[in-house]
């Protein structure tokens, strides 16, 4: 948990528990897994226990809610969860998820951003998310073959780490919401065509883009990031560039090794927008 988070696109982070299991290439160099092991918490993997928390931890967002409008002049943004996936398939996490839904309902001055790589599980946990107007659900899409995660119920996308060219209008699989069309894939090295979920596309109002940092960091090519930014601008979708990542930072000769300093970026990357309030 962190009040006044250093992550550029949130004010606070909250974790209902720690621990997860990898499901795709974006998980290969997971900072949360590395951090948990560094502090002596063996909570990663299918059979490992998850670290859970007590009353003091769960009461912190109640304080953030009371202070939000005074501190920020708007609802405070909360990233949930940086050390877990709230839709992980584990029965022992059910009571903690239910406690999270209750907490969200008690904090109307907090805008909760739930990020998952298990977007297929969204409807399993609640059929009607409109009861939580302060929740927005995002999914990680690291390259084109994981765009199938863009489903009904997802309103924002984390293209971090961006590991390949990406067209965010393409789901990669036939849509099941009966509102789809077959379209050519544009601007992504001629990857062909696929099914576009018109309903899911209409819902997307925010995209975060960033490169990978840390040991073994993989490259995010500049043209990949610029293409995603271009798509967002064309569609009128807020886009937030977070960092270049280690490899691109070296290639660009940046002083910050992970490329987190916006003042060092090429001008076309200097964009950090939010869906509810846009700021350059």
PDB file of C-alpha atoms in Angstrom:
ATOM      1  CA  UNK A   1       0.000   0.000   0.000  1.00  0.00           C
ATOM      2  CA  UNK A   2       1.187   3.493  -0.721  1.00  0.00           C
ATOM      3  CA  UNK A   3      -0.333   6.903  -0.099  1.00  0.00           C
ATOM      4  CA  UNK A   4       0.895   9.541  -2.544  1.00  0.00           C
ATOM      5  CA  UNK A   5       2.194   6.889  -4.936  1.00  0.00           C
ATOM      6  CA  UNK A   6       5.227   7.529  -7.146  1.00  0.00           C
ATOM      7  CA  UNK A   7       3.378   5.912 -10.063  1.00  0.00           C
ATOM      8  CA  UNK A   8       2.579   8.756 -12.454  1.00  0.00           C
ATOM      9  CA  UNK A   9      -0.987   7.718 -13.214  1.00  0.00           C
ATOM     10  CA  UNK A  10      -2.314   7.216  -9.686  1.00  0.00           C
ATOM     11  CA  UNK A  11      -2.419   8.971  -6.322  1.00  0.00           C
ATOM     12  CA  UNK A  12      -2.507   5.869  -4.111  1.00  0.00           C
ATOM     13  CA  UNK A  13      -2.026   2.117  -4.436  1.00  0.00           C
ATOM     14  CA  UNK A  14      -3.976  -0.463  -2.460  1.00  0.00           C
ATOM     15  CA  UNK A  15      -3.477  -4.227  -2.336  1.00  0.00           C
ATOM     16  CA  UNK A  16      -6.165  -6.471  -0.838  1.00  0.00           C
ATOM     17  CA  UNK A  17      -3.491  -9.179  -0.748  1.00  0.00           C
ATOM     18  CA  UNK A  18      -0.040  -9.945  -2.143  1.00  0.00           C
ATOM     19  CA  UNK A  19       0.739 -12.759  -4.562  1.00  0.00           C
ATOM     20  CA  UNK A  20      -0.182 -14.073  -7.972  1.00  0.00           C
ATOM     21  CA  UNK A  21       0.841 -16.491 -10.722  1.00  0.00           C
ATOM     22  CA  UNK A  22       2.109 -15.509 -14.158  1.00  0.00           C
ATOM     23  CA  UNK A  23      -0.172 -15.924 -17.170  1.00  0.00           C
ATOM     24  CA  UNK A  24       1.591 -14.238 -20.113  1.00  0.00           C
ATOM     25  CA  UNK A  25       4.901 -12.713 -21.306  1.00  0.00           C
ATOM     26  CA  UNK A  26       4.160  -9.444 -19.473  1.00  0.00           C
ATOM     27  CA  UNK A  27       4.563 -11.433 -16.239  1.00  0.00           C
ATOM     28  CA  UNK A  28       8.048 -12.773 -17.039  1.00  0.00           C
ATOM     29  CA  UNK A  29       9.913  -9.983 -15.216  1.00  0.00           C
ATOM     30  CA  UNK A  30       7.174  -9.040 -12.758  1.00  0.00           C
ATOM     31  CA  UNK A  31       8.388  -6.293 -10.407  1.00  0.00           C
ATOM     32  CA  UNK A  32       5.818  -7.340  -7.789  1.00  0.00           C
ATOM     33  CA  UNK A  33       7.138 -10.897  -7.707  1.00  0.00           C
ATOM     34  CA  UNK A  34      10.738  -9.660  -7.443  1.00  0.00           C
ATOM     35  CA  UNK A  35       9.851  -7.194  -4.699  1.00  0.00           C
ATOM     36  CA  UNK A  36       7.917  -9.724  -2.641  1.00  0.00           C
ATOM     37  CA  UNK A  37      10.831 -12.172  -2.766  1.00  0.00           C
ATOM     38  CA  UNK A  38      13.269  -9.403  -1.863  1.00  0.00           C
ATOM     39  CA  UNK A  39      11.341  -8.666   1.338  1.00  0.00           C
ATOM     40  CA  UNK A  40      11.044 -12.355   2.221  1.00  0.00           C
ATOM     41  CA  UNK A  41       7.452 -13.043   1.129  1.00  0.00           C
ATOM     42  CA  UNK A  42       7.014 -16.378  -0.675  1.00  0.00           C
ATOM     43  CA  UNK A  43       3.616 -15.614  -2.203  1.00  0.00           C
ATOM     44  CA  UNK A  44       4.140 -16.274  -5.917  1.00  0.00           C
ATOM     45  CA  UNK A  45       2.908 -19.305  -7.797  1.00  0.00           C
ATOM     46  CA  UNK A  46      -0.188 -21.480  -7.943  1.00  0.00           C
ATOM     47  CA  UNK A  47       0.434 -23.317  -4.683  1.00  0.00           C
ATOM     48  CA  UNK A  48       1.946 -20.504  -2.622  1.00  0.00           C
ATOM     49  CA  UNK A  49      -0.172 -18.830   0.072  1.00  0.00           C
ATOM     50  CA  UNK A  50      -1.201 -15.219  -0.416  1.00  0.00           C
ATOM     51  CA  UNK A  51      -0.250 -12.523   2.077  1.00  0.00           C
ATOM     52  CA  UNK A  52      -3.338 -10.907   3.579  1.00  0.00           C
ATOM     53  CA  UNK A  53      -3.742  -7.879   5.843  1.00  0.00           C
ATOM     54  CA  UNK A  54      -5.469  -6.641   8.985  1.00  0.00           C
ATOM     55  CA  UNK A  55      -7.691  -3.755  10.019  1.00  0.00           C
ATOM     56  CA  UNK A  56      -5.093  -0.967   9.868  1.00  0.00           C
ATOM     57  CA  UNK A  57      -4.339  -1.763   6.242  1.00  0.00           C
ATOM     58  CA  UNK A  58      -8.002  -1.902   5.236  1.00  0.00           C
ATOM     59  CA  UNK A  59      -8.819   1.352   7.035  1.00  0.00           C
ATOM     60  CA  UNK A  60      -6.273   3.416   5.079  1.00  0.00           C
ATOM     61  CA  UNK A  61      -8.530   3.990   2.019  1.00  0.00           C
ATOM     62  CA  UNK A  62     -11.237   5.315   4.348  1.00  0.00           C
ATOM     63  CA  UNK A  63      -8.799   8.082   5.332  1.00  0.00           C
ATOM     64  CA  UNK A  64      -7.929   8.732   1.682  1.00  0.00           C
ATOM     65  CA  UNK A  65     -11.650   9.056   0.936  1.00  0.00           C
ATOM     66  CA  UNK A  66     -12.157  11.638   3.700  1.00  0.00           C
ATOM     67  CA  UNK A  67      -9.176  13.706   2.534  1.00  0.00           C
ATOM     68  CA  UNK A  68      -9.501  13.338  -1.248  1.00  0.00           C
ATOM     69  CA  UNK A  69     -11.400  16.460  -2.212  1.00  0.00           C
ATOM     70  CA  UNK A  70      -9.408  18.660   0.153  1.00  0.00           C
ATOM     71  CA  UNK A  71      -6.068  17.233  -0.985  1.00  0.00           C
ATOM     72  CA  UNK A  72      -6.619  16.930  -4.734  1.00  0.00           C
ATOM     73  CA  UNK A  73      -9.732  18.971  -5.466  1.00  0.00           C
ATOM     74  CA  UNK A  74     -11.165  15.870  -7.161  1.00  0.00           C
ATOM     75  CA  UNK A  75     -11.677  12.169  -6.389  1.00  0.00           C
ATOM     76  CA  UNK A  76      -8.354  10.511  -5.580  1.00  0.00           C
ATOM     77  CA  UNK A  77      -7.112   7.872  -7.992  1.00  0.00           C
ATOM     78  CA  UNK A  78      -6.384   4.432  -6.476  1.00  0.00           C
ATOM     79  CA  UNK A  79      -4.511   1.673  -8.317  1.00  0.00           C
ATOM     80  CA  UNK A  80      -5.702  -1.760  -7.154  1.00  0.00           C
ATOM     81  CA  UNK A  81      -3.720  -3.990  -7.086  1.00  0.00           C
ATOM     82  CA  UNK A  82      -0.018  -3.517  -7.811  1.00  0.00           C
ATOM     83  CA  UNK A  83       1.003  -6.728  -5.992  1.00  0.00           C
ATOM     84  CA  UNK A  84      -1.808  -9.032  -7.101  1.00  0.00           C
ATOM     85  CA  UNK A  85      -4.624  -9.603  -9.583  1.00  0.00           C
ATOM     86  CA  UNK A  86      -8.067  -9.078  -8.062  1.00  0.00           C
ATOM     87  CA  UNK A  87      -9.613 -11.603 -10.452  1.00  0.00           C
ATOM     88  CA  UNK A  88      -7.178 -14.445  -9.779  1.00  0.00           C
ATOM     89  CA  UNK A  89      -8.998 -17.784  -9.615  1.00  0.00           C
ATOM     90  CA  UNK A  90      -8.641 -18.879  -5.987  1.00  0.00           C
ATOM     91  CA  UNK A  91     -11.492 -19.705  -3.613  1.00  0.00           C
ATOM     92  CA  UNK A  92      -9.487 -18.610  -0.558  1.00  0.00           C
ATOM     93  CA  UNK A  93      -9.460 -15.059  -1.927  1.00  0.00           C
ATOM     94  CA  UNK A  94     -13.262 -14.803  -2.130  1.00  0.00           C
ATOM     95  CA  UNK A  95     -13.751 -13.180   1.312  1.00  0.00           C
ATOM     96  CA  UNK A  96     -11.017 -10.641   0.568  1.00  0.00           C
ATOM     97  CA  UNK A  97     -12.613  -9.766  -2.761  1.00  0.00           C
ATOM     98  CA  UNK A  98     -15.970  -9.310  -1.057  1.00  0.00           C
ATOM     99  CA  UNK A  99     -14.320  -7.064   1.506  1.00  0.00           C
ATOM    100  CA  UNK A 100     -12.817  -5.053  -1.351  1.00  0.00           C
ATOM    101  CA  UNK A 101     -16.225  -4.540  -2.990  1.00  0.00           C
ATOM    102  CA  UNK A 102     -17.585  -3.346   0.353  1.00  0.00           C
ATOM    103  CA  UNK A 103     -14.663  -0.950   0.793  1.00  0.00           C
ATOM    104  CA  UNK A 104     -15.152   0.462  -2.705  1.00  0.00           C
ATOM    105  CA  UNK A 105     -18.802   1.094  -1.902  1.00  0.00           C
ATOM    106  CA  UNK A 106     -17.797   3.031   1.227  1.00  0.00           C
ATOM    107  CA  UNK A 107     -15.323   5.305  -0.595  1.00  0.00           C
ATOM    108  CA  UNK A 108     -17.211   7.396  -3.185  1.00  0.00           C
ATOM    109  CA  UNK A 109     -14.394   9.973  -3.255  1.00  0.00           C
ATOM    110  CA  UNK A 110     -11.917   7.390  -4.526  1.00  0.00           C
ATOM    111  CA  UNK A 111     -11.697   6.399  -8.194  1.00  0.00           C
ATOM    112  CA  UNK A 112     -10.623   2.759  -8.136  1.00  0.00           C
ATOM    113  CA  UNK A 113      -8.623   1.472 -11.121  1.00  0.00           C
ATOM    114  CA  UNK A 114      -8.638  -2.328 -11.102  1.00  0.00           C
ATOM    115  CA  UNK A 115      -6.011  -3.839 -13.425  1.00  0.00           C
ATOM    116  CA  UNK A 116      -6.229  -7.485 -14.468  1.00  0.00           C
ATOM    117  CA  UNK A 117      -4.788  -9.942 -16.959  1.00  0.00           C
ATOM    118  CA  UNK A 118      -7.874 -12.095 -16.367  1.00  0.00           C
ATOM    119  CA  UNK A 119     -10.525  -9.966 -18.029  1.00  0.00           C
ATOM    120  CA  UNK A 120     -12.516 -13.097 -18.874  1.00  0.00           C
ATOM    121  CA  UNK A 121     -13.295 -13.303 -15.135  1.00  0.00           C
ATOM    122  CA  UNK A 122     -14.877  -9.841 -14.808  1.00  0.00           C
ATOM    123  CA  UNK A 123     -18.456 -11.034 -15.262  1.00  0.00           C
ATOM    124  CA  UNK A 124     -17.856 -14.051 -12.995  1.00  0.00           C
ATOM    125  CA  UNK A 125     -17.512 -11.802  -9.961  1.00  0.00           C
ATOM    126  CA  UNK A 126     -20.278  -9.302 -10.652  1.00  0.00           C
ATOM    127  CA  UNK A 127     -22.785  -9.152 -13.473  1.00  0.00           C
ATOM    128  CA  UNK A 128     -23.561  -5.449 -13.027  1.00  0.00           C
ATOM    129  CA  UNK A 129     -20.588  -3.212 -12.293  1.00  0.00           C
ATOM    130  CA  UNK A 130     -22.703  -0.061 -12.652  1.00  0.00           C
ATOM    131  CA  UNK A 131     -23.429  -0.304  -8.910  1.00  0.00           C
ATOM    132  CA  UNK A 132     -19.833   0.955  -8.517  1.00  0.00           C
ATOM    133  CA  UNK A 133     -19.660   4.265 -10.420  1.00  0.00           C
ATOM    134  CA  UNK A 134     -16.209   4.836  -8.879  1.00  0.00           C
ATOM    135  CA  UNK A 135     -14.674   1.706 -10.469  1.00  0.00           C
ATOM    136  CA  UNK A 136     -12.956   1.397 -13.825  1.00  0.00           C
ATOM    137  CA  UNK A 137     -11.552  -1.946 -14.913  1.00  0.00           C
ATOM    138  CA  UNK A 138      -8.429  -2.172 -17.041  1.00  0.00           C
ATOM    139  CA  UNK A 139      -6.544  -5.016 -18.657  1.00  0.00           C
ATOM    140  CA  UNK A 140      -2.924  -5.509 -19.667  1.00  0.00           C
ATOM    141  CA  UNK A 141      -2.251  -5.885 -23.392  1.00  0.00           C
ATOM    142  CA  UNK A 142       1.474  -6.238 -23.989  1.00  0.00           C
ATOM    143  CA  UNK A 143       1.359  -7.142 -27.695  1.00  0.00           C
ATOM    144  CA  UNK A 144      -1.146  -7.971 -30.428  1.00  0.00           C
ATOM    145  CA  UNK A 145      -1.793 -11.604 -29.539  1.00  0.00           C
ATOM    146  CA  UNK A 146      -3.083 -10.518 -26.098  1.00  0.00           C
ATOM    147  CA  UNK A 147      -5.579  -7.985 -27.453  1.00  0.00           C
ATOM    148  CA  UNK A 148      -8.280 -10.632 -26.896  1.00  0.00           C
ATOM    149  CA  UNK A 149      -8.353  -9.328 -23.309  1.00  0.00           C
ATOM    150  CA  UNK A 150     -10.182  -6.222 -24.522  1.00  0.00           C
ATOM    151  CA  UNK A 151     -13.696  -7.410 -23.714  1.00  0.00           C
ATOM    152  CA  UNK A 152     -16.990  -5.908 -22.626  1.00  0.00           C
ATOM    153  CA  UNK A 153     -16.469  -4.423 -19.161  1.00  0.00           C
ATOM    154  CA  UNK A 154     -12.929  -3.175 -19.782  1.00  0.00           C
ATOM    155  CA  UNK A 155     -12.656   0.632 -19.939  1.00  0.00           C
ATOM    156  CA  UNK A 156      -8.892   1.158 -19.991  1.00  0.00           C
ATOM    157  CA  UNK A 157      -5.766  -0.595 -21.191  1.00  0.00           C
ATOM    158  CA  UNK A 158      -2.265  -0.908 -19.786  1.00  0.00           C
ATOM    159  CA  UNK A 159       0.161  -1.414 -22.664  1.00  0.00           C
ATOM    160  CA  UNK A 160       3.008  -1.767 -20.174  1.00  0.00           C
ATOM    161  CA  UNK A 161       5.341  -3.381 -20.731  1.00  0.00           C
ATOM    162  CA  UNK A 162       4.749  -2.859 -24.426  1.00  0.00           C
ATOM    163  CA  UNK A 163       6.475  -5.870 -26.011  1.00  0.00           C
ATOM    164  CA  UNK A 164       5.361  -5.611 -29.609  1.00  0.00           C
ATOM    165  CA  UNK A 165       3.338  -3.601 -32.144  1.00  0.00           C
ATOM    166  CA  UNK A 166      -0.267  -3.192 -31.093  1.00  0.00           C
ATOM    167  CA  UNK A 167      -3.582  -2.211 -32.613  1.00  0.00           C
ATOM    168  CA  UNK A 168      -5.940  -1.595 -29.710  1.00  0.00           C
ATOM    169  CA  UNK A 169      -9.063  -1.692 -31.868  1.00  0.00           C
ATOM    170  CA  UNK A 170      -8.616  -5.405 -32.509  1.00  0.00           C
ATOM    171  CA  UNK A 171      -9.769  -8.063 -30.027  1.00  0.00           C
ATOM    172  CA  UNK A 172      -7.995 -10.943 -31.784  1.00  0.00           C
ATOM    173  CA  UNK A 173     -10.972 -13.302 -31.406  1.00  0.00           C
ATOM    174  CA  UNK A 174     -14.607 -13.283 -32.528  1.00  0.00           C
ATOM    175  CA  UNK A 175     -16.604 -11.104 -30.157  1.00  0.00           C
ATOM    176  CA  UNK A 176     -19.290 -12.777 -28.025  1.00  0.00           C
ATOM    177  CA  UNK A 177     -21.372  -9.644 -27.399  1.00  0.00           C
ATOM    178  CA  UNK A 178     -23.034  -9.887 -30.856  1.00  0.00           C
ATOM    179  CA  UNK A 179     -21.783  -6.446 -31.820  1.00  0.00           C
ATOM    180  CA  UNK A 180     -18.717  -6.951 -33.984  1.00  0.00           C
ATOM    181  CA  UNK A 181     -17.343  -6.492 -37.459  1.00  0.00           C
ATOM    182  CA  UNK A 182     -14.444  -7.861 -39.477  1.00  0.00           C
ATOM    183  CA  UNK A 183     -11.903  -5.116 -40.149  1.00  0.00           C
ATOM    184  CA  UNK A 184      -8.348  -4.799 -41.477  1.00  0.00           C
ATOM    185  CA  UNK A 185      -5.610  -4.240 -38.934  1.00  0.00           C
ATOM    186  CA  UNK A 186      -4.025  -0.846 -39.645  1.00  0.00           C
ATOM    187  CA  UNK A 187      -0.580   0.524 -38.931  1.00  0.00           C
ATOM    188  CA  UNK A 188       0.912  -2.535 -37.225  1.00  0.00           C
ATOM    189  CA  UNK A 189       3.282  -3.954 -39.814  1.00  0.00           C
ATOM    190  CA  UNK A 190       0.487  -5.494 -41.877  1.00  0.00           C
ATOM    191  CA  UNK A 191      -0.687  -8.070 -39.334  1.00  0.00           C
ATOM    192  CA  UNK A 192      -3.796  -8.771 -41.407  1.00  0.00           C
ATOM    193  CA  UNK A 193      -7.366  -8.607 -40.158  1.00  0.00           C
ATOM    194  CA  UNK A 194      -9.408  -9.734 -37.183  1.00  0.00           C
ATOM    195  CA  UNK A 195     -12.639  -9.154 -35.317  1.00  0.00           C
ATOM    196  CA  UNK A 196     -13.271  -5.778 -33.685  1.00  0.00           C
ATOM    197  CA  UNK A 197     -15.646  -5.614 -30.750  1.00  0.00           C
ATOM    198  CA  UNK A 198     -17.486  -2.348 -31.341  1.00  0.00           C
ATOM    199  CA  UNK A 199     -18.998  -2.424 -27.862  1.00  0.00           C
ATOM    200  CA  UNK A 200     -15.631  -2.888 -26.141  1.00  0.00           C
ATOM    201  CA  UNK A 201     -14.001  -0.293 -28.395  1.00  0.00           C
ATOM    202  CA  UNK A 202     -16.588   2.318 -27.424  1.00  0.00           C
ATOM    203  CA  UNK A 203     -15.881   1.714 -23.740  1.00  0.00           C
ATOM    204  CA  UNK A 204     -12.112   2.293 -23.891  1.00  0.00           C
ATOM    205  CA  UNK A 205     -11.342   5.813 -22.626  1.00  0.00           C
ATOM    206  CA  UNK A 206      -7.764   5.528 -21.393  1.00  0.00           C
ATOM    207  CA  UNK A 207      -4.520   3.832 -22.435  1.00  0.00           C
ATOM    208  CA  UNK A 208      -1.263   3.696 -20.459  1.00  0.00           C
ATOM    209  CA  UNK A 209       1.928   3.039 -22.441  1.00  0.00           C
ATOM    210  CA  UNK A 210       5.351   2.161 -21.078  1.00  0.00           C
ATOM    211  CA  UNK A 211       8.524   0.166 -21.500  1.00  0.00           C
ATOM    212  CA  UNK A 212       9.997  -2.437 -19.179  1.00  0.00           C
ATOM    213  CA  UNK A 213      12.593  -1.657 -16.513  1.00  0.00           C
ATOM    214  CA  UNK A 214      14.721  -3.748 -14.192  1.00  0.00           C
ATOM    215  CA  UNK A 215      16.923  -6.839 -14.652  1.00  0.00           C
ATOM    216  CA  UNK A 216      16.475  -8.455 -18.069  1.00  0.00           C
ATOM    217  CA  UNK A 217      14.283  -5.622 -19.335  1.00  0.00           C
ATOM    218  CA  UNK A 218      13.031  -6.165 -22.877  1.00  0.00           C
ATOM    219  CA  UNK A 219      12.918  -3.450 -25.508  1.00  0.00           C
ATOM    220  CA  UNK A 220       9.957  -1.271 -26.309  1.00  0.00           C
ATOM    221  CA  UNK A 221      10.602   0.178 -29.755  1.00  0.00           C
ATOM    222  CA  UNK A 222       9.871   3.882 -30.134  1.00  0.00           C
ATOM    223  CA  UNK A 223       7.672   3.264 -33.179  1.00  0.00           C
ATOM    224  CA  UNK A 224       5.433   0.886 -31.207  1.00  0.00           C
ATOM    225  CA  UNK A 225       4.751   3.535 -28.575  1.00  0.00           C
ATOM    226  CA  UNK A 226       4.193   6.257 -31.158  1.00  0.00           C
ATOM    227  CA  UNK A 227       1.715   4.083 -33.058  1.00  0.00           C
ATOM    228  CA  UNK A 228      -0.376   3.451 -29.924  1.00  0.00           C
ATOM    229  CA  UNK A 229      -0.321   7.164 -29.087  1.00  0.00           C
ATOM    230  CA  UNK A 230      -1.407   7.962 -32.652  1.00  0.00           C
ATOM    231  CA  UNK A 231      -4.306   5.489 -32.422  1.00  0.00           C
ATOM    232  CA  UNK A 232      -5.469   7.084 -29.162  1.00  0.00           C
ATOM    233  CA  UNK A 233      -5.329  10.597 -30.566  1.00  0.00           C
ATOM    234  CA  UNK A 234      -7.268   9.540 -33.647  1.00  0.00           C
ATOM    235  CA  UNK A 235      -9.937   7.849 -31.513  1.00  0.00           C
ATOM    236  CA  UNK A 236     -10.149  10.679 -28.957  1.00  0.00           C
ATOM    237  CA  UNK A 237      -8.922   8.400 -26.162  1.00  0.00           C
ATOM    238  CA  UNK A 238      -6.818   9.745 -23.295  1.00  0.00           C
ATOM    239  CA  UNK A 239      -3.277   8.350 -23.357  1.00  0.00           C
ATOM    240  CA  UNK A 240      -0.672   8.399 -20.607  1.00  0.00           C
ATOM    241  CA  UNK A 241       2.951   7.673 -21.449  1.00  0.00           C
ATOM    242  CA  UNK A 242       4.624   6.391 -18.279  1.00  0.00           C
ATOM    243  CA  UNK A 243       8.245   5.581 -19.117  1.00  0.00           C
ATOM    244  CA  UNK A 244      10.530   4.516 -21.950  1.00  0.00           C
ATOM    245  CA  UNK A 245      11.941   1.495 -20.115  1.00  0.00           C
ATOM    246  CA  UNK A 246      15.626   0.676 -19.750  1.00  0.00           C
ATOM    247  CA  UNK A 247      16.486  -0.331 -23.342  1.00  0.00           C
ATOM    248  CA  UNK A 248      14.894   2.635 -25.104  1.00  0.00           C
ATOM    249  CA  UNK A 249      16.294   4.987 -22.441  1.00  0.00           C
ATOM    250  CA  UNK A 250      19.808   3.809 -23.346  1.00  0.00           C
ATOM    251  CA  UNK A 251      19.160   4.170 -27.063  1.00  0.00           C
ATOM    252  CA  UNK A 252      17.842   7.694 -26.576  1.00  0.00           C
ATOM    253  CA  UNK A 253      20.725   8.604 -24.263  1.00  0.00           C
ATOM    254  CA  UNK A 254      18.483   9.543 -21.336  1.00  0.00           C
ATOM    255  CA  UNK A 255      19.975  10.263 -17.917  1.00  0.00           C
ATOM    256  CA  UNK A 256      17.194   8.429 -16.095  1.00  0.00           C
ATOM    257  CA  UNK A 257      18.048   4.775 -16.773  1.00  0.00           C
ATOM    258  CA  UNK A 258      14.401   3.714 -16.887  1.00  0.00           C
ATOM    259  CA  UNK A 259      13.252   6.790 -18.785  1.00  0.00           C
ATOM    260  CA  UNK A 260      10.812   8.062 -16.162  1.00  0.00           C
ATOM    261  CA  UNK A 261      11.622  11.770 -16.515  1.00  0.00           C
ATOM    262  CA  UNK A 262       9.182  13.366 -18.998  1.00  0.00           C
ATOM    263  CA  UNK A 263      11.485  16.333 -19.550  1.00  0.00           C
ATOM    264  CA  UNK A 264      13.988  13.993 -21.244  1.00  0.00           C
ATOM    265  CA  UNK A 265      11.521  12.369 -23.637  1.00  0.00           C
ATOM    266  CA  UNK A 266      11.076  13.251 -27.299  1.00  0.00           C
ATOM    267  CA  UNK A 267       8.240  15.777 -27.547  1.00  0.00           C
ATOM    268  CA  UNK A 268       5.828  13.291 -29.136  1.00  0.00           C
ATOM    269  CA  UNK A 269       6.034  11.094 -26.012  1.00  0.00           C
ATOM    270  CA  UNK A 270       5.366  13.937 -23.581  1.00  0.00           C
ATOM    271  CA  UNK A 271       1.722  13.159 -23.031  1.00  0.00           C
ATOM    272  CA  UNK A 272       0.192  12.149 -19.693  1.00  0.00           C
ATOM    273  CA  UNK A 273      -3.585  12.385 -19.951  1.00  0.00           C
ATOM    274  CA  UNK A 274      -6.390  11.088 -17.731  1.00  0.00           C
ATOM    275  CA  UNK A 275      -9.903  10.193 -18.875  1.00  0.00           C
ATOM    276  CA  UNK A 276     -11.627  12.352 -16.256  1.00  0.00           C
ATOM    277  CA  UNK A 277      -9.221  15.277 -16.533  1.00  0.00           C
ATOM    278  CA  UNK A 278      -6.688  15.817 -19.287  1.00  0.00           C
ATOM    279  CA  UNK A 279      -3.275  17.315 -18.580  1.00  0.00           C
ATOM    280  CA  UNK A 280      -0.331  17.670 -20.951  1.00  0.00           C
TER     281      UNK A 280
END
